[in-house]
Amino acid sequence: MRDLLLTAAGLLILILGYRFRAPLVAALQRFDARNRARQMEQIAERQDPLAHFRHTLTLAEEQVEAVSEFETRDERTAQPVTRFLFQGEVFAARADAERARADAVRAIAREFYMDLPRALAAREKSRLGQE
């Protein structure tokens, strides 16, 4: 009886796998494409002397919130207008908000490079066993 149930369960799994093979294959192909793109990017970064700076800016960008957009009424005309919010500050133009965001990203990246010599020195000390 146990063998019959295991065989039925196996057949059910095979039938379901066959039924949903297209979405599964598509998901695996997307995963493979992302993986190949990442590997090609890593190969290109090895040959690019500025890749470290781009990577640092990308990491800093992930730490800064995005510019959000909201509708409000103009203070003078009471007409609906679009405003942009970044770190609690309201901007009238998206370009100004994006500029403030870019400044924040650069500040984080600059901080990283200012702290880098200290971190490397501490790592070298610990590697040599001198704490």
PDB file of C-alpha atoms in Angstrom:
ATOM      1  CA  MET A   1       0.000   0.000   0.000  1.00  0.00           C
ATOM      2  CA  ARG A   2       2.867   2.350   0.858  1.00  0.00           C
ATOM      3  CA  ASP A   3       4.518   1.743  -2.518  1.00  0.00           C
ATOM      4  CA  LEU A   4       1.261   2.505  -4.306  1.00  0.00           C
ATOM      5  CA  LEU A   5       0.917   5.854  -2.493  1.00  0.00           C
ATOM      6  CA  LEU A   6       4.539   6.773  -3.223  1.00  0.00           C
ATOM      7  CA  THR A   7       4.076   5.906  -6.890  1.00  0.00           C
ATOM      8  CA  ALA A   8       0.849   7.959  -7.059  1.00  0.00           C
ATOM      9  CA  ALA A   9       2.568  10.912  -5.366  1.00  0.00           C
ATOM     10  CA  GLY A  10       5.496  10.656  -7.787  1.00  0.00           C
ATOM     11  CA  LEU A  11       3.174  10.576 -10.781  1.00  0.00           C
ATOM     12  CA  LEU A  12       1.248  13.569  -9.433  1.00  0.00           C
ATOM     13  CA  ILE A  13       4.484  15.530  -9.061  1.00  0.00           C
ATOM     14  CA  LEU A  14       5.504  14.624 -12.617  1.00  0.00           C
ATOM     15  CA  ILE A  15       2.088  15.611 -13.995  1.00  0.00           C
ATOM     16  CA  LEU A  16       2.187  18.962 -12.152  1.00  0.00           C
ATOM     17  CA  GLY A  17       5.758  19.541 -13.326  1.00  0.00           C
ATOM     18  CA  TYR A  18       4.718  18.881 -16.892  1.00  0.00           C
ATOM     19  CA  ARG A  19       1.666  21.132 -16.536  1.00  0.00           C
ATOM     20  CA  PHE A  20       3.667  24.093 -15.170  1.00  0.00           C
ATOM     21  CA  ARG A  21       6.860  23.540 -17.173  1.00  0.00           C
ATOM     22  CA  ALA A  22       6.545  26.729 -19.265  1.00  0.00           C
ATOM     23  CA  PRO A  23       6.550  29.154 -16.295  1.00  0.00           C
ATOM     24  CA  LEU A  24       9.279  27.113 -14.591  1.00  0.00           C
ATOM     25  CA  VAL A  25      11.475  27.114 -17.691  1.00  0.00           C
ATOM     26  CA  ALA A  26      10.851  30.852 -18.194  1.00  0.00           C
ATOM     27  CA  ALA A  27      11.837  31.579 -14.590  1.00  0.00           C
ATOM     28  CA  LEU A  28      14.996  29.494 -14.951  1.00  0.00           C
ATOM     29  CA  GLN A  29      15.876  31.284 -18.210  1.00  0.00           C
ATOM     30  CA  ARG A  30      15.426  34.697 -16.540  1.00  0.00           C
ATOM     31  CA  PHE A  31      17.632  33.564 -13.650  1.00  0.00           C
ATOM     32  CA  ASP A  32      20.259  32.325 -16.086  1.00  0.00           C
ATOM     33  CA  ALA A  33      20.169  35.578 -18.077  1.00  0.00           C
ATOM     34  CA  ARG A  34      20.624  37.658 -14.906  1.00  0.00           C
ATOM     35  CA  ASN A  35      23.455  35.398 -13.801  1.00  0.00           C
ATOM     36  CA  ARG A  36      25.221  35.671 -17.176  1.00  0.00           C
ATOM     37  CA  ALA A  37      24.800  39.457 -17.188  1.00  0.00           C
ATOM     38  CA  ARG A  38      26.269  39.661 -13.678  1.00  0.00           C
ATOM     39  CA  GLN A  39      29.229  37.500 -14.702  1.00  0.00           C
ATOM     40  CA  MET A  40      29.882  39.613 -17.814  1.00  0.00           C
ATOM     41  CA  GLU A  41      29.701  42.757 -15.666  1.00  0.00           C
ATOM     42  CA  GLN A  42      32.256  41.289 -13.261  1.00  0.00           C
ATOM     43  CA  ILE A  43      34.599  40.477 -16.159  1.00  0.00           C
ATOM     44  CA  ALA A  44      34.255  44.022 -17.502  1.00  0.00           C
ATOM     45  CA  GLU A  45      34.862  45.474 -14.012  1.00  0.00           C
ATOM     46  CA  ARG A  46      38.168  43.615 -13.713  1.00  0.00           C
ATOM     47  CA  GLN A  47      39.466  45.514 -16.729  1.00  0.00           C
ATOM     48  CA  ASP A  48      38.014  48.900 -15.737  1.00  0.00           C
ATOM     49  CA  PRO A  49      40.118  50.985 -13.322  1.00  0.00           C
ATOM     50  CA  LEU A  50      37.086  53.106 -12.340  1.00  0.00           C
ATOM     51  CA  ALA A  51      34.801  50.174 -11.534  1.00  0.00           C
ATOM     52  CA  HIS A  52      35.491  50.473  -7.801  1.00  0.00           C
ATOM     53  CA  PHE A  53      34.196  54.043  -7.762  1.00  0.00           C
ATOM     54  CA  ARG A  54      31.061  53.080  -9.699  1.00  0.00           C
ATOM     55  CA  HIS A  55      30.447  50.181  -7.330  1.00  0.00           C
ATOM     56  CA  THR A  56      30.857  52.472  -4.313  1.00  0.00           C
ATOM     57  CA  LEU A  57      28.399  54.969  -5.782  1.00  0.00           C
ATOM     58  CA  THR A  58      25.922  52.157  -6.446  1.00  0.00           C
ATOM     59  CA  LEU A  59      26.157  50.985  -2.840  1.00  0.00           C
ATOM     60  CA  ALA A  60      25.803  54.549  -1.564  1.00  0.00           C
ATOM     61  CA  GLU A  61      22.784  55.048  -3.833  1.00  0.00           C
ATOM     62  CA  GLU A  62      21.082  52.054  -2.208  1.00  0.00           C
ATOM     63  CA  GLN A  63      21.452  53.720   1.194  1.00  0.00           C
ATOM     64  CA  VAL A  64      19.703  56.947   0.167  1.00  0.00           C
ATOM     65  CA  GLU A  65      15.948  57.118  -0.151  1.00  0.00           C
ATOM     66  CA  ALA A  66      14.353  57.900  -3.489  1.00  0.00           C
ATOM     67  CA  VAL A  67      12.717  61.208  -4.356  1.00  0.00           C
ATOM     68  CA  SER A  68       8.982  60.959  -3.801  1.00  0.00           C
ATOM     69  CA  GLU A  69       6.344  62.888  -5.667  1.00  0.00           C
ATOM     70  CA  PHE A  70       3.089  64.214  -4.214  1.00  0.00           C
ATOM     71  CA  GLU A  71       0.206  66.471  -5.186  1.00  0.00           C
ATOM     72  CA  THR A  72      -0.628  69.536  -3.101  1.00  0.00           C
ATOM     73  CA  ARG A  73      -2.203  72.953  -3.515  1.00  0.00           C
ATOM     74  CA  ASP A  74      -0.074  75.952  -4.415  1.00  0.00           C
ATOM     75  CA  GLU A  75       0.194  78.389  -1.489  1.00  0.00           C
ATOM     76  CA  ARG A  76      -0.489  81.437  -3.655  1.00  0.00           C
ATOM     77  CA  THR A  77      -2.984  80.247  -6.279  1.00  0.00           C
ATOM     78  CA  ALA A  78      -4.552  77.209  -4.550  1.00  0.00           C
ATOM     79  CA  GLN A  79      -4.150  75.271  -7.806  1.00  0.00           C
ATOM     80  CA  PRO A  80      -3.059  71.615  -7.613  1.00  0.00           C
ATOM     81  CA  VAL A  81       0.696  71.286  -8.176  1.00  0.00           C
ATOM     82  CA  THR A  82       3.232  68.488  -8.006  1.00  0.00           C
ATOM     83  CA  ARG A  83       5.972  68.766  -5.400  1.00  0.00           C
ATOM     84  CA  PHE A  84       8.946  66.516  -4.716  1.00  0.00           C
ATOM     85  CA  LEU A  85      10.109  65.338  -1.317  1.00  0.00           C
ATOM     86  CA  PHE A  86      13.598  64.215  -0.372  1.00  0.00           C
ATOM     87  CA  GLN A  87      14.720  63.655   3.220  1.00  0.00           C
ATOM     88  CA  GLY A  88      11.910  65.790   4.587  1.00  0.00           C
ATOM     89  CA  GLU A  89      12.624  68.752   2.314  1.00  0.00           C
ATOM     90  CA  VAL A  90      10.052  69.816  -0.292  1.00  0.00           C
ATOM     91  CA  PHE A  91      11.271  70.843  -3.747  1.00  0.00           C
ATOM     92  CA  ALA A  92       9.294  72.542  -6.517  1.00  0.00           C
ATOM     93  CA  ALA A  93      11.250  70.828  -9.315  1.00  0.00           C
ATOM     94  CA  ARG A  94      12.315  67.209  -9.648  1.00  0.00           C
ATOM     95  CA  ALA A  95      15.744  68.309 -10.895  1.00  0.00           C
ATOM     96  CA  ASP A  96      16.404  70.142  -7.623  1.00  0.00           C
ATOM     97  CA  ALA A  97      15.338  67.121  -5.561  1.00  0.00           C
ATOM     98  CA  GLU A  98      17.466  64.778  -7.679  1.00  0.00           C
ATOM     99  CA  ARG A  99      20.435  67.131  -7.290  1.00  0.00           C
ATOM    100  CA  ALA A 100      20.028  67.038  -3.499  1.00  0.00           C
ATOM    101  CA  ARG A 101      19.822  63.241  -3.634  1.00  0.00           C
ATOM    102  CA  ALA A 102      22.967  63.037  -5.782  1.00  0.00           C
ATOM    103  CA  ASP A 103      24.763  65.271  -3.267  1.00  0.00           C
ATOM    104  CA  ALA A 104      23.730  62.922  -0.450  1.00  0.00           C
ATOM    105  CA  VAL A 105      24.971  59.884  -2.418  1.00  0.00           C
ATOM    106  CA  ARG A 106      28.311  61.584  -3.097  1.00  0.00           C
ATOM    107  CA  ALA A 107      28.662  62.505   0.571  1.00  0.00           C
ATOM    108  CA  ILE A 108      28.210  58.865   1.614  1.00  0.00           C
ATOM    109  CA  ALA A 109      30.721  57.683  -1.000  1.00  0.00           C
ATOM    110  CA  ARG A 110      33.207  60.385   0.057  1.00  0.00           C
ATOM    111  CA  GLU A 111      32.828  59.293   3.689  1.00  0.00           C
ATOM    112  CA  PHE A 112      33.615  55.723   2.674  1.00  0.00           C
ATOM    113  CA  TYR A 113      36.850  56.766   0.981  1.00  0.00           C
ATOM    114  CA  MET A 114      37.821  58.958   3.935  1.00  0.00           C
ATOM    115  CA  ASP A 115      37.353  56.012   6.320  1.00  0.00           C
ATOM    116  CA  LEU A 116      39.043  53.519   4.018  1.00  0.00           C
ATOM    117  CA  PRO A 117      42.686  54.131   5.103  1.00  0.00           C
ATOM    118  CA  ARG A 118      41.758  53.680   8.786  1.00  0.00           C
ATOM    119  CA  ALA A 119      39.833  50.496   8.063  1.00  0.00           C
ATOM    120  CA  LEU A 120      42.667  49.071   5.979  1.00  0.00           C
ATOM    121  CA  ALA A 121      45.218  49.953   8.678  1.00  0.00           C
ATOM    122  CA  ALA A 122      43.084  48.259  11.340  1.00  0.00           C
ATOM    123  CA  ARG A 123      42.709  45.190   9.147  1.00  0.00           C
ATOM    124  CA  GLU A 124      46.459  45.034   8.574  1.00  0.00           C
ATOM    125  CA  LYS A 125      47.089  45.332  12.330  1.00  0.00           C
ATOM    126  CA  SER A 126      44.697  42.502  13.111  1.00  0.00           C
ATOM    127  CA  ARG A 127      46.202  40.399  10.336  1.00  0.00           C
ATOM    128  CA  LEU A 128      49.648  40.833  11.830  1.00  0.00           C
ATOM    129  CA  GLY A 129      48.317  40.083  15.323  1.00  0.00           C
ATOM    130  CA  GLN A 130      49.021  43.563  16.743  1.00  0.00           C
ATOM    131  CA  GLU A 131      45.949  44.907  18.442  1.00  0.00           C
TER     132      GLU A 131
END
